Structure formats: C-alpha cells, structure tokens
PDB file of N, CA, C and O in Angstrom:
ATOM      1  N   MET K 297       2.421   6.248  20.934  1.00 94.00           N
ATOM      2  CA  MET K 297       2.176   5.183  19.984  1.00 94.00           C
ATOM      3  C   MET K 297       2.683   5.617  18.614  1.00 94.00           C
ATOM      4  O   MET K 297       2.460   6.745  18.188  1.00 94.00           O
ATOM      5  N   VAL K 298       3.372   4.706  17.951  1.00 97.00           N
ATOM      6  CA  VAL K 298       3.880   4.960  16.605  1.00 97.00           C
ATOM      7  C   VAL K 298       3.309   3.880  15.693  1.00 97.00           C
ATOM      8  O   VAL K 298       3.471   2.687  15.956  1.00 97.00           O
ATOM      9  N   LYS K 299       2.634   4.320  14.647  1.00 95.00           N
ATOM     10  CA  LYS K 299       2.027   3.383  13.698  1.00 95.00           C
ATOM     11  C   LYS K 299       2.778   3.444  12.374  1.00 95.00           C
ATOM     12  O   LYS K 299       3.141   4.521  11.906  1.00 95.00           O
ATOM     13  N   PHE K 300       2.981   2.264  11.803  1.00 95.00           N
ATOM     14  CA  PHE K 300       3.614   2.131  10.495  1.00 95.00           C
ATOM     15  C   PHE K 300       2.700   1.353   9.576  1.00 95.00           C
ATOM     16  O   PHE K 300       1.999   0.443  10.011  1.00 95.00           O
ATOM     17  N   CYS K 301       2.736   1.662   8.305  1.00 91.00           N
ATOM     18  CA  CYS K 301       2.093   0.849   7.283  1.00 91.00           C
ATOM     19  C   CYS K 301       3.147  -0.161   6.816  1.00 91.00           C
ATOM     20  O   CYS K 301       4.244   0.246   6.423  1.00 91.00           O
ATOM     21  N   PRO K 302       2.857  -1.470   6.859  1.00 90.00           N
ATOM     22  CA  PRO K 302       3.863  -2.450   6.450  1.00 90.00           C
ATOM     23  C   PRO K 302       4.236  -2.357   4.969  1.00 90.00           C
ATOM     24  O   PRO K 302       5.273  -2.875   4.562  1.00 90.00           O
ATOM     25  N   ASN K 303       3.438  -1.683   4.160  1.00 87.00           N
ATOM     26  CA  ASN K 303       3.750  -1.524   2.735  1.00 87.00           C
ATOM     27  C   ASN K 303       4.570  -0.270   2.443  1.00 87.00           C
ATOM     28  O   ASN K 303       5.060  -0.105   1.334  1.00 87.00           O
ATOM     29  N   ASN K 304       4.722   0.590   3.423  1.00 91.00           N
ATOM     30  CA  ASN K 304       5.464   1.835   3.223  1.00 91.00           C
ATOM     31  C   ASN K 304       6.956   1.529   3.179  1.00 91.00           C
ATOM     32  O   ASN K 304       7.555   1.111   4.158  1.00 91.00           O
ATOM     33  N   PHE K 305       7.557   1.721   2.008  1.00 91.00           N
ATOM     34  CA  PHE K 305       8.980   1.465   1.787  1.00 91.00           C
ATOM     35  C   PHE K 305       9.372   0.110   2.374  1.00 91.00           C
ATOM     36  O   PHE K 305      10.339  -0.021   3.120  1.00 91.00           O
ATOM     37  N   LYS K 306       8.564  -0.872   2.002  1.00 85.00           N
ATOM     38  CA  LYS K 306       8.725  -2.249   2.478  1.00 85.00           C
ATOM     39  C   LYS K 306      10.173  -2.701   2.288  1.00 85.00           C
ATOM     40  O   LYS K 306      10.748  -2.530   1.235  1.00 85.00           O
ATOM     41  N   GLY K 307      10.756  -3.220   3.334  1.00 88.00           N
ATOM     42  CA  GLY K 307      12.137  -3.693   3.279  1.00 88.00           C
ATOM     43  C   GLY K 307      13.164  -2.638   3.619  1.00 88.00           C
ATOM     44  O   GLY K 307      14.306  -2.954   3.905  1.00 88.00           O
ATOM     45  N   GLU K 308      12.783  -1.376   3.586  1.00 94.00           N
ATOM     46  CA  GLU K 308      13.730  -0.299   3.860  1.00 94.00           C
ATOM     47  C   GLU K 308      13.563   0.308   5.247  1.00 94.00           C
ATOM     48  O   GLU K 308      14.461   0.969   5.746  1.00 94.00           O
ATOM     49  N   LEU K 309      12.405   0.107   5.869  1.00 95.00           N
ATOM     50  CA  LEU K 309      12.148   0.726   7.169  1.00 95.00           C
ATOM     51  C   LEU K 309      12.323  -0.240   8.342  1.00 95.00           C
ATOM     52  O   LEU K 309      12.001   0.110   9.475  1.00 95.00           O
ATOM     53  N   GLY K 310      12.870  -1.416   8.098  1.00 95.00           N
ATOM     54  CA  GLY K 310      13.049  -2.402   9.157  1.00 95.00           C
ATOM     55  C   GLY K 310      13.883  -1.877  10.317  1.00 95.00           C
ATOM     56  O   GLY K 310      13.518  -2.040  11.487  1.00 95.00           O
ATOM     57  N   GLU K 311      15.002  -1.241  10.017  1.00 95.00           N
ATOM     58  CA  GLU K 311      15.868  -0.707  11.072  1.00 95.00           C
ATOM     59  C   GLU K 311      15.164   0.402  11.850  1.00 95.00           C
ATOM     60  O   GLU K 311      15.245   0.461  13.079  1.00 95.00           O
ATOM     61  N   THR K 312      14.451   1.262  11.154  1.00 96.00           N
ATOM     62  CA  THR K 312      13.710   2.343  11.816  1.00 96.00           C
ATOM     63  C   THR K 312      12.680   1.766  12.773  1.00 96.00           C
ATOM     64  O   THR K 312      12.575   2.189  13.930  1.00 96.00           O
ATOM     65  N   LYS K 313      11.914   0.789  12.313  1.00 96.00           N
ATOM     66  CA  LYS K 313      10.887   0.165  13.155  1.00 96.00           C
ATOM     67  C   LYS K 313      11.520  -0.483  14.381  1.00 96.00           C
ATOM     68  O   LYS K 313      11.000  -0.358  15.494  1.00 96.00           O
ATOM     69  N   GLN K 314      12.646  -1.171  14.193  1.00 96.00           N
ATOM     70  CA  GLN K 314      13.309  -1.827  15.316  1.00 96.00           C
ATOM     71  C   GLN K 314      13.798  -0.799  16.334  1.00 96.00           C
ATOM     72  O   GLN K 314      13.645  -0.997  17.539  1.00 96.00           O
ATOM     73  N   ARG K 315      14.377   0.285  15.865  1.00 96.00           N
ATOM     74  CA  ARG K 315      14.866   1.326  16.777  1.00 96.00           C
ATOM     75  C   ARG K 315      13.722   1.941  17.568  1.00 96.00           C
ATOM     76  O   ARG K 315      13.857   2.214  18.757  1.00 96.00           O
ATOM     77  N   VAL K 316      12.576   2.125  16.931  1.00 97.00           N
ATOM     78  CA  VAL K 316      11.411   2.677  17.641  1.00 97.00           C
ATOM     79  C   VAL K 316      10.897   1.658  18.661  1.00 97.00           C
ATOM     80  O   VAL K 316      10.541   2.027  19.783  1.00 97.00           O
ATOM     81  N   ARG K 317      10.890   0.376  18.302  1.00 96.00           N
ATOM     82  CA  ARG K 317      10.444  -0.672  19.233  1.00 96.00           C
ATOM     83  C   ARG K 317      11.301  -0.702  20.499  1.00 96.00           C
ATOM     84  O   ARG K 317      10.834  -1.076  21.565  1.00 96.00           O
ATOM     85  N   GLU K 318      12.570  -0.333  20.383  1.00 95.00           N
ATOM     86  CA  GLU K 318      13.496  -0.355  21.512  1.00 95.00           C
ATOM     87  C   GLU K 318      13.321   0.832  22.467  1.00 95.00           C
ATOM     88  O   GLU K 318      13.891   0.827  23.554  1.00 95.00           O
ATOM     89  N   LEU K 319      12.533   1.814  22.080  1.00 94.00           N
ATOM     90  CA  LEU K 319      12.304   2.976  22.941  1.00 94.00           C
ATOM     91  C   LEU K 319      11.407   2.602  24.110  1.00 94.00           C
ATOM     92  O   LEU K 319      10.416   1.896  23.940  1.00 94.00           O
ATOM     93  N   ALA K 320      11.747   3.104  25.271  1.00 90.00           N
ATOM     94  CA  ALA K 320      10.915   2.864  26.449  1.00 90.00           C
ATOM     95  C   ALA K 320       9.585   3.608  26.304  1.00 90.00           C
ATOM     96  O   ALA K 320       9.537   4.705  25.739  1.00 90.00           O
ATOM     97  N   ASP K 321       8.528   3.011  26.795  1.00 90.00           N
ATOM     98  CA  ASP K 321       7.203   3.638  26.824  1.00 90.00           C
ATOM     99  C   ASP K 321       6.675   4.017  25.441  1.00 90.00           C
ATOM    100  O   ASP K 321       5.941   4.993  25.295  1.00 90.00           O
ATOM    101  N   THR K 322       7.072   3.266  24.413  1.00 92.00           N
ATOM    102  CA  THR K 322       6.591   3.541  23.058  1.00 92.00           C
ATOM    103  C   THR K 322       6.031   2.262  22.465  1.00 92.00           C
ATOM    104  O   THR K 322       6.719   1.261  22.353  1.00 92.00           O
ATOM    105  N   GLU K 323       4.770   2.310  22.084  1.00 94.00           N
ATOM    106  CA  GLU K 323       4.107   1.173  21.459  1.00 94.00           C
ATOM    107  C   GLU K 323       4.200   1.322  19.945  1.00 94.00           C
ATOM    108  O   GLU K 323       3.968   2.401  19.401  1.00 94.00           O
ATOM    109  N   VAL K 324       4.541   0.235  19.275  1.00 95.00           N
ATOM    110  CA  VAL K 324       4.632   0.227  17.814  1.00 95.00           C
ATOM    111  C   VAL K 324       3.526  -0.664  17.269  1.00 95.00           C
ATOM    112  O   VAL K 324       3.355  -1.793  17.713  1.00 95.00           O
ATOM    113  N   VAL K 325       2.788  -0.124  16.312  1.00 95.00           N
ATOM    114  CA  VAL K 325       1.682  -0.845  15.687  1.00 95.00           C
ATOM    115  C   VAL K 325       1.888  -0.798  14.181  1.00 95.00           C
ATOM    116  O   VAL K 325       2.261   0.233  13.637  1.00 95.00           O
ATOM    117  N   GLU K 326       1.654  -1.946  13.517  1.00 92.00           N
ATOM    118  CA  GLU K 326       1.672  -1.964  12.059  1.00 92.00           C
ATOM    119  C   GLU K 326       0.265  -2.274  11.579  1.00 92.00           C
ATOM    120  O   GLU K 326      -0.325  -3.262  11.978  1.00 92.00           O
ATOM    121  N   ARG K 327      -0.249  -1.402  10.734  1.00 87.00           N
ATOM    122  CA  ARG K 327      -1.593  -1.572  10.173  1.00 87.00           C
ATOM    123  C   ARG K 327      -1.523  -1.379   8.663  1.00 87.00           C
ATOM    124  O   ARG K 327      -0.837  -0.473   8.180  1.00 87.00           O
ATOM    125  N   LEU K 328      -2.283  -2.186   7.956  1.00 83.00           N
ATOM    126  CA  LEU K 328      -2.268  -2.101   6.497  1.00 83.00           C
ATOM    127  C   LEU K 328      -2.804  -0.781   5.973  1.00 83.00           C
ATOM    128  O   LEU K 328      -2.346  -0.291   4.972  1.00 83.00           O
ATOM    129  N   CYS K 329      -3.750  -0.195   6.645  1.00 79.00           N
ATOM    130  CA  CYS K 329      -4.277   1.076   6.153  1.00 79.00           C
ATOM    131  C   CYS K 329      -4.256   2.104   7.276  1.00 79.00           C
ATOM    132  O   CYS K 329      -4.881   1.925   8.314  1.00 79.00           O
ATOM    133  N   LEU K 330      -3.535   3.176   7.031  1.00 79.00           N
ATOM    134  CA  LEU K 330      -3.458   4.273   7.995  1.00 79.00           C
ATOM    135  C   LEU K 330      -4.179   5.508   7.461  1.00 79.00           C
ATOM    136  O   LEU K 330      -4.007   6.604   7.972  1.00 79.00           O
ATOM    137  N   ASN K 331      -4.974   5.308   6.398  1.00 77.00           N
ATOM    138  CA  ASN K 331      -5.766   6.376   5.776  1.00 77.00           C
ATOM    139  C   ASN K 331      -4.923   7.478   5.145  1.00 77.00           C
ATOM    140  O   ASN K 331      -5.316   8.631   5.114  1.00 77.00           O
ATOM    141  N   PHE K 332      -3.762   7.113   4.652  1.00 73.00           N
ATOM    142  CA  PHE K 332      -2.933   8.025   3.859  1.00 73.00           C
ATOM    143  C   PHE K 332      -2.723   7.355   2.508  1.00 73.00           C
ATOM    144  O   PHE K 332      -1.604   7.051   2.113  1.00 73.00           O
ATOM    145  N   CYS K 333      -3.824   7.132   1.817  1.00 72.00           N
ATOM    146  CA  CYS K 333      -3.827   6.389   0.565  1.00 72.00           C
ATOM    147  C   CYS K 333      -2.807   6.943  -0.429  1.00 72.00           C
ATOM    148  O   CYS K 333      -2.745   8.140  -0.676  1.00 72.00           O
ATOM    149  N   GLY K 334      -1.992   6.052  -0.948  1.00 76.00           N
ATOM    150  CA  GLY K 334      -0.977   6.427  -1.924  1.00 76.00           C
ATOM    151  C   GLY K 334       0.309   6.928  -1.310  1.00 76.00           C
ATOM    152  O   GLY K 334       1.342   6.954  -1.968  1.00 76.00           O
ATOM    153  N   GLN K 335       0.274   7.349  -0.065  1.00 76.00           N
ATOM    154  CA  GLN K 335       1.471   7.889   0.590  1.00 76.00           C
ATOM    155  C   GLN K 335       2.545   6.817   0.739  1.00 76.00           C
ATOM    156  O   GLN K 335       3.733   7.127   0.731  1.00 76.00           O
ATOM    157  N   CYS K 336       2.134   5.565   0.845  1.00 78.00           N
ATOM    158  CA  CYS K 336       3.079   4.465   1.050  1.00 78.00           C
ATOM    159  C   CYS K 336       4.145   4.384  -0.037  1.00 78.00           C
ATOM    160  O   CYS K 336       5.252   3.939   0.221  1.00 78.00           O
ATOM    161  N   ILE K 337       3.820   4.780  -1.249  1.00 82.00           N
ATOM    162  CA  ILE K 337       4.791   4.675  -2.332  1.00 82.00           C
ATOM    163  C   ILE K 337       5.519   5.986  -2.609  1.00 82.00           C
ATOM    164  O   ILE K 337       6.435   6.021  -3.404  1.00 82.00           O
ATOM    165  N   VAL K 338       5.105   7.049  -1.941  1.00 89.00           N
ATOM    166  CA  VAL K 338       5.671   8.368  -2.217  1.00 89.00           C
ATOM    167  C   VAL K 338       6.760   8.768  -1.222  1.00 89.00           C
ATOM    168  O   VAL K 338       7.828   9.208  -1.616  1.00 89.00           O
ATOM    169  N   GLN K 339       6.483   8.623   0.068  1.00 93.00           N
ATOM    170  CA  GLN K 339       7.406   9.064   1.110  1.00 93.00           C
ATOM    171  C   GLN K 339       7.396   8.096   2.284  1.00 93.00           C
ATOM    172  O   GLN K 339       6.348   7.547   2.615  1.00 93.00           O
ATOM    173  N   PRO K 340       8.554   7.947   2.954  1.00 95.00           N
ATOM    174  CA  PRO K 340       8.550   7.207   4.209  1.00 95.00           C
ATOM    175  C   PRO K 340       7.750   8.004   5.237  1.00 95.00           C
ATOM    176  O   PRO K 340       7.891   9.227   5.317  1.00 95.00           O
ATOM    177  N   PHE K 341       6.891   7.310   6.001  1.00 95.00           N
ATOM    178  CA  PHE K 341       6.103   8.029   7.004  1.00 95.00           C
ATOM    179  C   PHE K 341       5.702   7.120   8.142  1.00 95.00           C
ATOM    180  O   PHE K 341       5.772   5.896   8.058  1.00 95.00           O
ATOM    181  N   ALA K 342       5.302   7.744   9.226  1.00 95.00           N
ATOM    182  CA  ALA K 342       4.749   7.060  10.390  1.00 95.00           C
ATOM    183  C   ALA K 342       3.700   7.978  10.996  1.00 95.00           C
ATOM    184  O   ALA K 342       3.689   9.189  10.731  1.00 95.00           O
ATOM    185  N   ILE K 343       2.832   7.411  11.797  1.00 94.00           N
ATOM    186  CA  ILE K 343       1.853   8.187  12.542  1.00 94.00           C
ATOM    187  C   ILE K 343       2.308   8.161  13.999  1.00 94.00           C
ATOM    188  O   ILE K 343       2.432   7.095  14.598  1.00 94.00           O
ATOM    189  N   VAL K 344       2.616   9.321  14.543  1.00 96.00           N
ATOM    190  CA  VAL K 344       3.123   9.430  15.910  1.00 96.00           C
ATOM    191  C   VAL K 344       2.078  10.154  16.744  1.00 96.00           C
ATOM    192  O   VAL K 344       1.769  11.320  16.482  1.00 96.00           O
ATOM    193  N   ASP K 345       1.541   9.435  17.717  1.00 93.00           N
ATOM    194  CA  ASP K 345       0.500   9.989  18.582  1.00 93.00           C
ATOM    195  C   ASP K 345      -0.607  10.661  17.776  1.00 93.00           C
ATOM    196  O   ASP K 345      -1.057  11.762  18.069  1.00 93.00           O
ATOM    197  N   GLY K 346      -0.999  10.001  16.674  1.00 92.00           N
ATOM    198  CA  GLY K 346      -2.107  10.471  15.859  1.00 92.00           C
ATOM    199  C   GLY K 346      -1.762  11.494  14.795  1.00 92.00           C
ATOM    200  O   GLY K 346      -2.635  11.917  14.036  1.00 92.00           O
ATOM    201  N   LYS K 347      -0.501  11.901  14.705  1.00 93.00           N
ATOM    202  CA  LYS K 347      -0.103  12.908  13.714  1.00 93.00           C
ATOM    203  C   LYS K 347       0.923  12.330  12.747  1.00 93.00           C
ATOM    204  O   LYS K 347       1.839  11.614  13.149  1.00 93.00           O
ATOM    205  N   GLY K 348       0.768  12.658  11.482  1.00 92.00           N
ATOM    206  CA  GLY K 348       1.664  12.155  10.457  1.00 92.00           C
ATOM    207  C   GLY K 348       3.046  12.775  10.517  1.00 92.00           C
ATOM    208  O   GLY K 348       3.186  13.971  10.753  1.00 92.00           O
ATOM    209  N   VAL K 349       4.044  11.934  10.307  1.00 95.00           N
ATOM    210  CA  VAL K 349       5.434  12.367  10.197  1.00 95.00           C
ATOM    211  C   VAL K 349       5.914  11.865   8.844  1.00 95.00           C
ATOM    212  O   VAL K 349       5.965  10.660   8.600  1.00 95.00           O
ATOM    213  N   PHE K 350       6.244  12.781   7.950  1.00 95.00           N
ATOM    214  CA  PHE K 350       6.612  12.444   6.578  1.00 95.00           C
ATOM    215  C   PHE K 350       8.018  12.947   6.283  1.00 95.00           C
ATOM    216  O   PHE K 350       8.394  14.035   6.705  1.00 95.00           O
ATOM    217  N   CYS K 351       8.799  12.147   5.544  1.00 96.00           N
ATOM    218  CA  CYS K 351      10.173  12.508   5.203  1.00 96.00           C
ATOM    219  C   CYS K 351      10.426  12.230   3.730  1.00 96.00           C
ATOM    220  O   CYS K 351       9.693  11.485   3.091  1.00 96.00           O
ATOM    221  N   ASP K 352      11.512  12.800   3.236  1.00 95.00           N
ATOM    222  CA  ASP K 352      11.895  12.555   1.849  1.00 95.00           C
ATOM    223  C   ASP K 352      12.776  11.317   1.706  1.00 95.00           C
ATOM    224  O   ASP K 352      12.794  10.685   0.659  1.00 95.00           O
ATOM    225  N   GLN K 353      13.522  10.996   2.759  1.00 96.00           N
ATOM    226  CA  GLN K 353      14.449   9.864   2.728  1.00 96.00           C
ATOM    227  C   GLN K 353      14.188   8.943   3.911  1.00 96.00           C
ATOM    228  O   GLN K 353      13.816   9.395   4.994  1.00 96.00           O
ATOM    229  N   VAL K 354      14.440   7.646   3.731  1.00 96.00           N
ATOM    230  CA  VAL K 354      14.229   6.652   4.781  1.00 96.00           C
ATOM    231  C   VAL K 354      15.031   6.998   6.036  1.00 96.00           C
ATOM    232  O   VAL K 354      14.523   6.904   7.150  1.00 96.00           O
ATOM    233  N   ASP K 355      16.289   7.419   5.866  1.00 96.00           N
ATOM    234  CA  ASP K 355      17.143   7.697   7.030  1.00 96.00           C
ATOM    235  C   ASP K 355      16.726   8.943   7.806  1.00 96.00           C
ATOM    236  O   ASP K 355      17.225   9.195   8.903  1.00 96.00           O
ATOM    237  N   GLN K 356      15.807   9.706   7.286  1.00 97.00           N
ATOM    238  CA  GLN K 356      15.311  10.893   7.985  1.00 97.00           C
ATOM    239  C   GLN K 356      14.131  10.586   8.912  1.00 97.00           C
ATOM    240  O   GLN K 356      13.794  11.381   9.779  1.00 97.00           O
ATOM    241  N   LEU K 357      13.525   9.406   8.747  1.00 97.00           N
ATOM    242  CA  LEU K 357      12.300   9.114   9.482  1.00 97.00           C
ATOM    243  C   LEU K 357      12.530   8.913  10.981  1.00 97.00           C
ATOM    244  O   LEU K 357      11.789   9.465  11.792  1.00 97.00           O
ATOM    245  N   PHE K 358      13.541   8.147  11.373  1.00 97.00           N
ATOM    246  CA  PHE K 358      13.757   7.927  12.802  1.00 97.00           C
ATOM    247  C   PHE K 358      14.013   9.233  13.547  1.00 97.00           C
ATOM    248  O   PHE K 358      13.363   9.493  14.565  1.00 97.00           O
ATOM    249  N   PRO K 359      14.918  10.106  13.071  1.00 97.00           N
ATOM    250  CA  PRO K 359      15.090  11.391  13.769  1.00 97.00           C
ATOM    251  C   PRO K 359      13.805  12.223  13.820  1.00 97.00           C
ATOM    252  O   PRO K 359      13.530  12.890  14.816  1.00 97.00           O
ATOM    253  N   ALA K 360      12.996  12.157  12.768  1.00 97.00           N
ATOM    254  CA  ALA K 360      11.738  12.911  12.752  1.00 97.00           C
ATOM    255  C   ALA K 360      10.749  12.343  13.773  1.00 97.00           C
ATOM    256  O   ALA K 360      10.029  13.097  14.435  1.00 97.00           O
ATOM    257  N   ILE K 361      10.728  11.018  13.912  1.00 97.00           N
ATOM    258  CA  ILE K 361       9.870  10.389  14.922  1.00 97.00           C
ATOM    259  C   ILE K 361      10.330  10.802  16.312  1.00 97.00           C
ATOM    260  O   ILE K 361       9.516  11.156  17.170  1.00 97.00           O
ATOM    261  N   MET K 362      11.624  10.759  16.542  1.00 96.00           N
ATOM    262  CA  MET K 362      12.169  11.146  17.849  1.00 96.00           C
ATOM    263  C   MET K 362      11.817  12.592  18.174  1.00 96.00           C
ATOM    264  O   MET K 362      11.455  12.917  19.307  1.00 96.00           O
ATOM    265  N   ASP K 363      11.911  13.454  17.175  1.00 95.00           N
ATOM    266  CA  ASP K 363      11.573  14.855  17.367  1.00 95.00           C
ATOM    267  C   ASP K 363      10.096  15.003  17.766  1.00 95.00           C
ATOM    268  O   ASP K 363       9.755  15.727  18.692  1.00 95.00           O
ATOM    269  N   LYS K 364       9.234  14.273  17.090  1.00 95.00           N
ATOM    270  CA  LYS K 364       7.796  14.335  17.381  1.00 95.00           C
ATOM    271  C   LYS K 364       7.499  13.788  18.782  1.00 95.00           C
ATOM    272  O   LYS K 364       6.604  14.260  19.460  1.00 95.00           O
ATOM    273  N   LEU K 365       8.292  12.806  19.224  1.00 94.00           N
ATOM    274  CA  LEU K 365       8.128  12.252  20.563  1.00 94.00           C
ATOM    275  C   LEU K 365       8.784  13.118  21.634  1.00 94.00           C
ATOM    276  O   LEU K 365       8.643  12.852  22.826  1.00 94.00           O
ATOM    277  N   GLY K 366       9.513  14.150  21.201  1.00 90.00           N
ATOM    278  CA  GLY K 366      10.171  15.042  22.148  1.00 90.00           C
ATOM    279  C   GLY K 366      11.438  14.452  22.742  1.00 90.00           C
ATOM    280  O   GLY K 366      11.842  14.804  23.841  1.00 90.00           O
ATOM    281  N   GLN K 367      12.074  13.543  21.999  1.00 82.00           N
ATOM    282  CA  GLN K 367      13.315  12.915  22.457  1.00 82.00           C
ATOM    283  C   GLN K 367      14.442  13.278  21.504  1.00 82.00           C
ATOM    284  O   GLN K 367      14.221  13.524  20.319  1.00 82.00           O
ATOM    285  N   SER K 368      15.646  13.286  22.018  1.00 65.00           N
ATOM    286  CA  SER K 368      16.795  13.555  21.159  1.00 65.00           C
ATOM    287  C   SER K 368      17.333  12.231  20.625  1.00 65.00           C
ATOM    288  O   SER K 368      17.160  11.181  21.220  1.00 65.00           O
ATOM    289  N   VAL K 369      17.994  12.302  19.476  1.00 68.00           N
ATOM    290  CA  VAL K 369      18.560  11.130  18.845  1.00 68.00           C
ATOM    291  C   VAL K 369      19.986  10.950  19.341  1.00 68.00           C
ATOM    292  O   VAL K 369      20.792  11.866  19.243  1.00 68.00           O
ATOM    293  N   SER K 370      20.287   9.768  19.846  1.00 63.00           N
ATOM    294  CA  SER K 370      21.642   9.466  20.299  1.00 63.00           C
ATOM    295  C   SER K 370      22.521   9.242  19.078  1.00 63.00           C
ATOM    296  O   SER K 370      22.139   8.561  18.129  1.00 63.00           O
ATOM    297  N   THR K 371      23.706   9.810  19.090  1.00 48.00           N
ATOM    298  CA  THR K 371      24.633   9.636  17.968  1.00 48.00           C
ATOM    299  C   THR K 371      25.589   8.489  18.212  1.00 48.00           C
ATOM    300  O   THR K 371      26.480   8.248  17.424  1.00 48.00           O
ATOM    301  N   GLN K 372      25.419   7.781  19.311  1.00 41.00           N
ATOM    302  CA  GLN K 372      26.320   6.664  19.623  1.00 41.00           C
ATOM    303  C   GLN K 372      25.869   5.416  18.944  1.00 41.00           C
ATOM    304  O   GLN K 372      24.770   5.117  18.727  1.00 41.00           O
TER     305      GLN K 372
END
C-alpha cells in the first residue's frame, strides 16, 4: 500500500501517483492527514507499507517508492 497526502506538492506528483497506480498488486490511497505535519510543504513524500519515503526532488520519489517496494525502475 502506498499512501499520498493530496496536499503534498499538489500538482507536481500527479505523474508519480499515476505510475504507482499502474503497478500490479499495489494499492494507492490519498488521505489528507498522514501524521507528518508540515512535511507536505517541505519534501515530496509517500508512506509505503507504513514507512515514510522522503525525497528532495519530485522526480526522485517514484524511484524511491519502487526501491522501498523492492522493485526496479524500468528505464523504458
């Protein structure tokens, strides 16, 4: 399960969320509060299987999620 805060980098994480939704056997949930108060404006992040994944740049989040899920990122 991958959880996103809809306010976290609003408008910039759409592609990341869509790519995660396309993964087999992966549920995507959006919740307004993930108990990381203030994190939404500081860094792109997601909660993967109950653990936080935080990045400095939006384009780093999908590879970090894949790494946490134990999957490799396709370069195609």
